[in-house]
Amino acid sequence: MRKAPTVPTHPSQDVPASPADEIQRETPGVPSHPSQDVPSSPAEESGSRPGPGPVRPKKFEREYNETPTRVAVSYKTAEKKAEQAGSETPTPATETVDIISDTPRRSRREGAKSVKPKKEKKSHVKAFVISFLVFLALLSAGGYFGYQYVLDSLLPIDANSKKYVTVQIPDGSNVQEIGTTLEKAGLVKHGLIFSFYAKYKNYTDLKAGYYNLQKSMSTEDLLKELQKGGTDEPQEPVLATLTIPEGYTIDQIAQAVGQLQGDFKEPLTAEAFLAKVQDENFISQEVAKYPSLLESLPTKESGARYRLEGYLFPATYSIKESTTVESLIDEMLAATDKNLSPYYSTIKSKNLTVNELLTIASLVEKEGAKTEDRKLIAGVFYNRLNRDMPLQSNIAILYAQGKLGQNISLAEDVAIDTNIDSPYNVYKNVGLMPGPVDSPSLDAIESSINQTKSDNLYFVADVTDGKVYYANNQEDHDRNVAEHVNSKLNQTN
């Protein structure tokens, strides 16, 4: 056996023992290189010097076995033990020590940590971002559709519906209870949204009672209607309203009736109205019903165009499903009777009939616009009647021609045919016409009852400003006509 070469020592340096040496010392009986016996050097035997550092043999001197030492290692395998027979004794688990690194070897299954690849982490982040965006999209969509649902709930249930629904709002009902009532009646989509909207818009003064409401009404419309207050008893729904202006003739009233629209019990047409207003059986029925008003009604032989002309009170009327032309005319006569009732005794005290008063009032209605002028004009008519002078009113001539209520120019008014053969020609005929020519206002009626007394026999109005000029003789009247009518006519031409 070749003797190992002596390696010089370095007294100035302490070489620490390698981990392998430490393991070797702690593990008796295990040679460092079992395949080769290396004799100790003289220095090691004497013990006078510190231990030499590791020997680095040259390449050509490597004759020992370089095969790594394999140490049998057994691991705890619970699964395998369970599979073995019960009589077999398990082998104790041992721990292998790495003779080079001084680090205990452990089972990869026990000690190894799983490391997730970066791609897997990125995929998780990406999935989270996508999920979050989907959540935001769903949240936005839900908010949008929720907002649209609320807006739709405030709109009418049926914008084209014309029918009415009768509901009762009990005393002491709060907004939520009112909303529930309207929802059950099919007037709102959601009672809760109705109550929230009412609170938001500060509709706090909703009143109890019976209401006739429509499905074509929005939430705002319903709230405004509920502020007005209902009736103590259920009322028939109003389908339309008819407004008769002051000074309207029966022909004009018939035209207004013909323009009504609604689901009525029977058609309300102009033709049906005119037929009923001239129905003698119906007129007789009304005379018996309103004797104080109609006892002096013009006779059939009087030549009156319409016997009921001037007796239909100008006002606004509610048209219901059950309204007919007969009931409508009756309602107008009832309104006139009601408004004239306080004056019946006064009319008699003036030796006038109701028909005479209404006839004068129908002229006053058209001749003057202001109450002061109307009273003066009524006084002129009474003065002329008392002197057996023709009234000479163009209003009566226009009615006879069927033009009253139309737009008449100043030239047409001046050129009016005063020779027309008609009982309404008050240029030729002395006294009053057979009856009124229009439906006078209450102001014109009162002015005709309480006329202003004077000695005036004439009057003429300036059509440009409506001012009326009076005279008590023909000469002054002609001067007023020349100055305030003819001069304006020349300017117009």
mmCIF file of N, CA and C in Angstrom, residues 38-125:
data_model
loop_
_atom_site.group_PDB
_atom_site.id
_atom_site.type_symbol
_atom_site.label_atom_id
_atom_site.label_comp_id
_atom_site.label_asym_id
_atom_site.label_seq_id
_atom_site.Cartn_x
_atom_site.Cartn_y
_atom_site.Cartn_z
ATOM 1 N N VAL A 38 -6.791 4.364 5.216
ATOM 2 C CA VAL A 38 -5.758 5.401 5.079
ATOM 3 C C VAL A 38 -5.038 5.505 6.393
ATOM 4 N N PRO A 39 -3.740 5.185 6.464
ATOM 5 C CA PRO A 39 -2.989 5.278 7.735
ATOM 6 C C PRO A 39 -2.845 6.696 8.156
ATOM 7 N N SER A 40 -2.780 6.849 9.449
ATOM 8 C CA SER A 40 -2.597 8.196 9.999
ATOM 9 C C SER A 40 -1.174 8.621 9.855
ATOM 10 N N SER A 41 -0.936 9.892 9.762
ATOM 11 C CA SER A 41 0.402 10.469 9.599
ATOM 12 C C SER A 41 1.084 10.522 10.938
ATOM 13 N N PRO A 42 2.402 10.642 10.946
ATOM 14 C CA PRO A 42 3.133 10.737 12.221
ATOM 15 C C PRO A 42 2.653 11.884 13.046
ATOM 16 N N ALA A 43 2.295 12.926 12.436
ATOM 17 C CA ALA A 43 1.858 14.074 13.227
ATOM 18 C C ALA A 43 0.594 13.787 13.963
ATOM 19 N N GLU A 44 -0.299 13.057 13.340
ATOM 20 C CA GLU A 44 -1.564 12.742 13.969
ATOM 21 C C GLU A 44 -1.353 11.821 15.136
ATOM 22 N N GLU A 45 -0.362 10.910 14.989
ATOM 23 C CA GLU A 45 -0.121 9.971 16.052
ATOM 24 C C GLU A 45 0.477 10.647 17.252
ATOM 25 N N SER A 46 1.326 11.593 17.040
ATOM 26 C CA SER A 46 1.971 12.249 18.176
ATOM 27 C C SER A 46 1.034 13.142 18.916
ATOM 28 N N GLY A 47 0.045 13.690 18.218
ATOM 29 C CA GLY A 47 -0.934 14.570 18.884
ATOM 30 C C GLY A 47 -0.361 15.880 19.275
ATOM 31 N N SER A 48 0.848 16.244 18.768
ATOM 32 C CA SER A 48 1.455 17.509 19.144
ATOM 33 C C SER A 48 0.956 18.669 18.331
ATOM 34 N N ARG A 49 0.352 18.425 17.226
ATOM 35 C CA ARG A 49 -0.114 19.509 16.346
ATOM 36 C C ARG A 49 -1.628 19.410 16.095
ATOM 37 N N PRO A 50 -2.230 20.519 15.752
ATOM 38 C CA PRO A 50 -3.654 20.448 15.430
ATOM 39 C C PRO A 50 -3.900 19.602 14.210
ATOM 40 N N GLY A 51 -5.116 19.087 14.116
ATOM 41 C CA GLY A 51 -5.471 18.206 13.015
ATOM 42 C C GLY A 51 -5.302 18.865 11.671
ATOM 43 N N PRO A 52 -4.806 18.063 10.713
ATOM 44 C CA PRO A 52 -4.599 18.643 9.371
ATOM 45 C C PRO A 52 -5.931 18.963 8.687
ATOM 46 N N GLY A 53 -5.872 19.840 7.717
ATOM 47 C CA GLY A 53 -7.063 20.170 6.909
ATOM 48 C C GLY A 53 -7.383 19.044 5.963
ATOM 49 N N PRO A 54 -8.381 19.152 5.202
ATOM 50 C CA PRO A 54 -8.784 18.104 4.277
ATOM 51 C C PRO A 54 -7.740 17.857 3.223
ATOM 52 N N VAL A 55 -7.569 16.579 2.932
ATOM 53 C CA VAL A 55 -6.561 16.168 1.949
ATOM 54 C C VAL A 55 -7.181 16.218 0.573
ATOM 55 N N ARG A 56 -6.508 16.885 -0.353
ATOM 56 C CA ARG A 56 -6.963 16.993 -1.730
ATOM 57 C C ARG A 56 -6.026 16.187 -2.611
ATOM 58 N N PRO A 57 -6.305 14.932 -2.851
ATOM 59 C CA PRO A 57 -5.404 14.116 -3.672
ATOM 60 C C PRO A 57 -5.442 14.575 -5.118
ATOM 61 N N LYS A 58 -4.334 14.359 -5.747
ATOM 62 C CA LYS A 58 -4.247 14.670 -7.169
ATOM 63 C C LYS A 58 -5.035 13.651 -7.964
ATOM 64 N N LYS A 59 -5.297 14.002 -9.210
ATOM 65 C CA LYS A 59 -6.089 13.130 -10.048
ATOM 66 C C LYS A 59 -5.460 11.763 -10.190
ATOM 67 N N PHE A 60 -4.119 11.804 -10.381
ATOM 68 C CA PHE A 60 -3.475 10.519 -10.635
ATOM 69 C C PHE A 60 -3.381 9.684 -9.385
ATOM 70 N N GLU A 61 -3.646 10.288 -8.177
ATOM 71 C CA GLU A 61 -3.553 9.548 -6.956
ATOM 72 C C GLU A 61 -4.898 8.995 -6.508
ATOM 73 N N ARG A 62 -6.052 9.299 -7.246
ATOM 74 C CA ARG A 62 -7.355 8.808 -6.846
ATOM 75 C C ARG A 62 -7.472 7.336 -7.189
ATOM 76 N N GLU A 63 -7.323 6.479 -6.147
ATOM 77 C CA GLU A 63 -7.455 5.051 -6.349
ATOM 78 C C GLU A 63 -8.569 4.462 -5.506
ATOM 79 N N TYR A 64 -9.152 5.327 -4.652
ATOM 80 C CA TYR A 64 -10.203 4.781 -3.814
ATOM 81 C C TYR A 64 -11.527 4.790 -4.562
ATOM 82 N N ASN A 65 -12.424 4.064 -4.003
ATOM 83 C CA ASN A 65 -13.757 3.913 -4.625
ATOM 84 C C ASN A 65 -14.550 5.215 -4.502
ATOM 85 N N GLU A 66 -14.938 5.801 -5.650
ATOM 86 C CA GLU A 66 -15.682 7.059 -5.657
ATOM 87 C C GLU A 66 -17.198 6.860 -5.658
ATOM 88 N N THR A 67 -17.590 5.646 -5.553
ATOM 89 C CA THR A 67 -19.039 5.386 -5.534
ATOM 90 C C THR A 67 -19.633 5.892 -4.244
ATOM 91 N N PRO A 68 -20.723 6.729 -4.281
ATOM 92 C CA PRO A 68 -21.304 7.275 -3.042
ATOM 93 C C PRO A 68 -21.820 6.157 -2.169
ATOM 94 N N THR A 69 -21.657 6.405 -0.905
ATOM 95 C CA THR A 69 -22.136 5.431 0.063
ATOM 96 C C THR A 69 -23.640 5.521 0.161
ATOM 97 N N ARG A 70 -24.271 4.427 0.053
ATOM 98 C CA ARG A 70 -25.722 4.380 0.128
ATOM 99 C C ARG A 70 -26.106 3.805 1.475
ATOM 100 N N VAL A 71 -26.955 4.511 2.162
ATOM 101 C CA VAL A 71 -27.422 4.065 3.467
ATOM 102 C C VAL A 71 -28.908 3.754 3.344
ATOM 103 N N ALA A 72 -29.210 2.608 3.796
ATOM 104 C CA ALA A 72 -30.626 2.214 3.708
ATOM 105 C C ALA A 72 -31.491 3.117 4.569
ATOM 106 N N VAL A 73 -32.579 3.600 4.000
ATOM 107 C CA VAL A 73 -33.497 4.512 4.701
ATOM 108 C C VAL A 73 -34.906 3.945 4.602
ATOM 109 N N SER A 74 -35.532 3.976 5.689
ATOM 110 C CA SER A 74 -36.946 3.549 5.700
ATOM 111 C C SER A 74 -37.818 4.715 6.123
ATOM 112 N N TYR A 75 -39.047 4.887 5.513
ATOM 113 C CA TYR A 75 -39.975 5.978 5.787
ATOM 114 C C TYR A 75 -41.250 5.436 6.396
ATOM 115 N N LYS A 76 -41.866 6.353 7.125
ATOM 116 C CA LYS A 76 -43.162 5.987 7.690
ATOM 117 C C LYS A 76 -44.211 6.013 6.592
ATOM 118 N N THR A 77 -44.718 4.899 6.311
ATOM 119 C CA THR A 77 -45.771 4.816 5.278
ATOM 120 C C THR A 77 -46.973 4.162 5.887
ATOM 121 N N ALA A 78 -47.857 5.026 6.351
ATOM 122 C CA ALA A 78 -49.044 4.518 7.052
ATOM 123 C C ALA A 78 -49.934 3.712 6.131
ATOM 124 N N GLU A 79 -49.976 4.160 4.851
ATOM 125 C CA GLU A 79 -50.839 3.451 3.934
ATOM 126 C C GLU A 79 -50.392 2.024 3.729
ATOM 127 N N LYS A 80 -49.049 1.882 3.586
ATOM 128 C CA LYS A 80 -48.522 0.537 3.329
ATOM 129 C C LYS A 80 -48.716 -0.352 4.538
ATOM 130 N N LYS A 81 -48.553 0.232 5.734
ATOM 131 C CA LYS A 81 -48.741 -0.557 6.939
ATOM 132 C C LYS A 81 -50.161 -1.062 7.032
ATOM 133 N N ALA A 82 -51.094 -0.235 6.611
ATOM 134 C CA ALA A 82 -52.485 -0.661 6.702
ATOM 135 C C ALA A 82 -52.783 -1.803 5.775
ATOM 136 N N GLU A 83 -52.012 -1.864 4.677
ATOM 137 C CA GLU A 83 -52.250 -2.912 3.700
ATOM 138 C C GLU A 83 -51.645 -4.238 4.127
ATOM 139 N N GLN A 84 -50.600 -4.184 4.958
ATOM 140 C CA GLN A 84 -49.917 -5.414 5.366
ATOM 141 C C GLN A 84 -50.759 -6.182 6.373
ATOM 142 N N ALA A 85 -50.350 -7.427 6.571
ATOM 143 C CA ALA A 85 -51.059 -8.280 7.531
ATOM 144 C C ALA A 85 -50.876 -7.770 8.927
ATOM 145 N N GLY A 86 -51.822 -8.080 9.786
ATOM 146 C CA GLY A 86 -51.796 -7.559 11.149
ATOM 147 C C GLY A 86 -50.661 -8.134 11.981
ATOM 148 N N SER A 87 -50.130 -9.315 11.663
ATOM 149 C CA SER A 87 -49.080 -9.950 12.475
ATOM 150 C C SER A 87 -47.720 -9.383 12.230
ATOM 151 N N GLU A 88 -47.556 -8.648 11.146
ATOM 152 C CA GLU A 88 -46.232 -8.142 10.777
ATOM 153 C C GLU A 88 -45.882 -6.947 11.622
ATOM 154 N N THR A 89 -44.703 -6.909 12.156
ATOM 155 C CA THR A 89 -44.233 -5.813 13.005
ATOM 156 C C THR A 89 -43.665 -4.725 12.139
ATOM 157 N N PRO A 90 -44.100 -3.488 12.300
ATOM 158 C CA PRO A 90 -43.581 -2.395 11.446
ATOM 159 C C PRO A 90 -42.154 -2.056 11.777
ATOM 160 N N THR A 91 -41.409 -1.721 10.766
ATOM 161 C CA THR A 91 -40.010 -1.325 10.915
ATOM 162 C C THR A 91 -39.949 0.104 11.385
ATOM 163 N N PRO A 92 -39.153 0.374 12.438
ATOM 164 C CA PRO A 92 -39.062 1.763 12.923
ATOM 165 C C PRO A 92 -38.537 2.674 11.849
ATOM 166 N N ALA A 93 -39.093 3.851 11.851
ATOM 167 C CA ALA A 93 -38.642 4.832 10.859
ATOM 168 C C ALA A 93 -37.310 5.391 11.264
ATOM 169 N N THR A 94 -36.416 5.498 10.325
ATOM 170 C CA THR A 94 -35.088 6.057 10.573
ATOM 171 C C THR A 94 -34.924 7.307 9.770
ATOM 172 N N GLU A 95 -33.981 8.086 10.156
ATOM 173 C CA GLU A 95 -33.715 9.359 9.496
ATOM 174 C C GLU A 95 -32.350 9.308 8.870
ATOM 175 N N THR A 96 -32.257 9.614 7.635
ATOM 176 C CA THR A 96 -30.986 9.590 6.914
ATOM 177 C C THR A 96 -30.309 10.929 7.064
ATOM 178 N N VAL A 97 -29.049 10.879 7.354
ATOM 179 C CA VAL A 97 -28.270 12.094 7.531
ATOM 180 C C VAL A 97 -27.346 12.243 6.356
ATOM 181 N N ASP A 98 -27.381 13.362 5.763
ATOM 182 C CA ASP A 98 -26.464 13.640 4.648
ATOM 183 C C ASP A 98 -25.093 13.870 5.220
ATOM 184 N N ILE A 99 -24.161 13.018 4.903
ATOM 185 C CA ILE A 99 -22.832 13.110 5.503
ATOM 186 C C ILE A 99 -22.069 14.284 4.953
ATOM 187 N N ILE A 100 -22.571 14.897 3.946
ATOM 188 C CA ILE A 100 -21.845 16.029 3.378
ATOM 189 C C ILE A 100 -22.368 17.342 3.921
ATOM 190 N N SER A 101 -23.712 17.529 3.929
ATOM 191 C CA SER A 101 -24.281 18.833 4.269
ATOM 192 C C SER A 101 -24.772 18.944 5.681
ATOM 193 N N ASP A 102 -24.739 17.890 6.455
ATOM 194 C CA ASP A 102 -25.183 17.917 7.842
ATOM 195 C C ASP A 102 -26.674 18.245 7.963
ATOM 196 N N THR A 103 -27.431 18.071 6.878
ATOM 197 C CA THR A 103 -28.862 18.400 6.882
ATOM 198 C C THR A 103 -29.672 17.127 6.835
ATOM 199 N N PRO A 104 -30.599 16.935 7.753
ATOM 200 C CA PRO A 104 -31.395 15.704 7.742
ATOM 201 C C PRO A 104 -32.238 15.629 6.482
ATOM 202 N N ARG A 105 -32.250 14.430 5.923
ATOM 203 C CA ARG A 105 -33.104 14.203 4.764
ATOM 204 C C ARG A 105 -34.490 13.803 5.245
ATOM 205 N N ARG A 106 -35.500 14.455 4.695
ATOM 206 C CA ARG A 106 -36.878 14.120 5.030
ATOM 207 C C ARG A 106 -37.627 13.726 3.770
ATOM 208 N N SER A 107 -38.649 13.080 4.025
ATOM 209 C CA SER A 107 -39.460 12.625 2.896
ATOM 210 C C SER A 107 -39.944 13.821 2.089
ATOM 211 N N ARG A 108 -39.877 13.768 0.795
ATOM 212 C CA ARG A 108 -40.411 14.826 -0.060
ATOM 213 C C ARG A 108 -41.904 14.997 0.146
ATOM 214 N N ARG A 109 -42.505 13.862 0.453
ATOM 215 C CA ARG A 109 -43.943 13.909 0.663
ATOM 216 C C ARG A 109 -44.278 14.663 1.928
ATOM 217 N N GLU A 110 -43.342 14.603 2.971
ATOM 218 C CA GLU A 110 -43.617 15.253 4.232
ATOM 219 C C GLU A 110 -43.129 16.694 4.260
ATOM 220 N N GLY A 111 -41.982 16.925 3.701
ATOM 221 C CA GLY A 111 -41.379 18.246 3.879
ATOM 222 C C GLY A 111 -41.501 19.166 2.701
ATOM 223 N N ALA A 112 -41.796 18.636 1.543
ATOM 224 C CA ALA A 112 -41.806 19.500 0.358
ATOM 225 C C ALA A 112 -43.002 20.445 0.373
ATOM 226 N N LYS A 113 -42.780 21.695 -0.031
ATOM 227 C CA LYS A 113 -43.837 22.703 -0.127
ATOM 228 C C LYS A 113 -44.241 22.878 -1.583
ATOM 229 N N SER A 114 -45.568 22.908 -1.789
ATOM 230 C CA SER A 114 -46.052 23.080 -3.166
ATOM 231 C C SER A 114 -45.941 24.543 -3.559
ATOM 232 N N VAL A 115 -45.351 24.816 -4.659
ATOM 233 C CA VAL A 115 -45.174 26.180 -5.170
ATOM 234 C C VAL A 115 -46.044 26.347 -6.407
ATOM 235 N N LYS A 116 -46.986 27.317 -6.346
ATOM 236 C CA LYS A 116 -47.889 27.529 -7.472
ATOM 237 C C LYS A 116 -47.174 28.321 -8.555
ATOM 238 N N PRO A 117 -47.366 27.924 -9.733
ATOM 239 C CA PRO A 117 -46.723 28.662 -10.826
ATOM 240 C C PRO A 117 -47.308 30.062 -10.945
ATOM 241 N N LYS A 118 -46.521 30.967 -11.516
ATOM 242 C CA LYS A 118 -46.973 32.349 -11.692
ATOM 243 C C LYS A 118 -48.183 32.426 -12.612
ATOM 244 N N LYS A 119 -48.222 31.555 -13.590
ATOM 245 C CA LYS A 119 -49.364 31.582 -14.506
ATOM 246 C C LYS A 119 -50.656 31.297 -13.767
ATOM 247 N N GLU A 120 -50.595 30.374 -12.781
ATOM 248 C CA GLU A 120 -51.797 30.036 -12.025
ATOM 249 C C GLU A 120 -52.265 31.228 -11.207
ATOM 250 N N LYS A 121 -51.309 31.981 -10.615
ATOM 251 C CA LYS A 121 -51.677 33.176 -9.848
ATOM 252 C C LYS A 121 -52.333 34.215 -10.755
ATOM 253 N N LYS A 122 -51.763 34.405 -11.932
ATOM 254 C CA LYS A 122 -52.337 35.377 -12.862
ATOM 255 C C LYS A 122 -53.746 34.979 -13.284
ATOM 256 N N SER A 123 -53.965 33.694 -13.462
ATOM 257 C CA SER A 123 -55.303 33.241 -13.851
ATOM 258 C C SER A 123 -56.322 33.527 -12.763
ATOM 259 N N HIS A 124 -55.908 33.394 -11.482
ATOM 260 C CA HIS A 124 -56.815 33.703 -10.375
ATOM 261 C C HIS A 124 -57.161 35.189 -10.360
ATOM 262 N N VAL A 125 -56.164 36.043 -10.587
ATOM 263 C CA VAL A 125 -56.399 37.493 -10.618
ATOM 264 C C VAL A 125 -57.338 37.857 -11.762
#
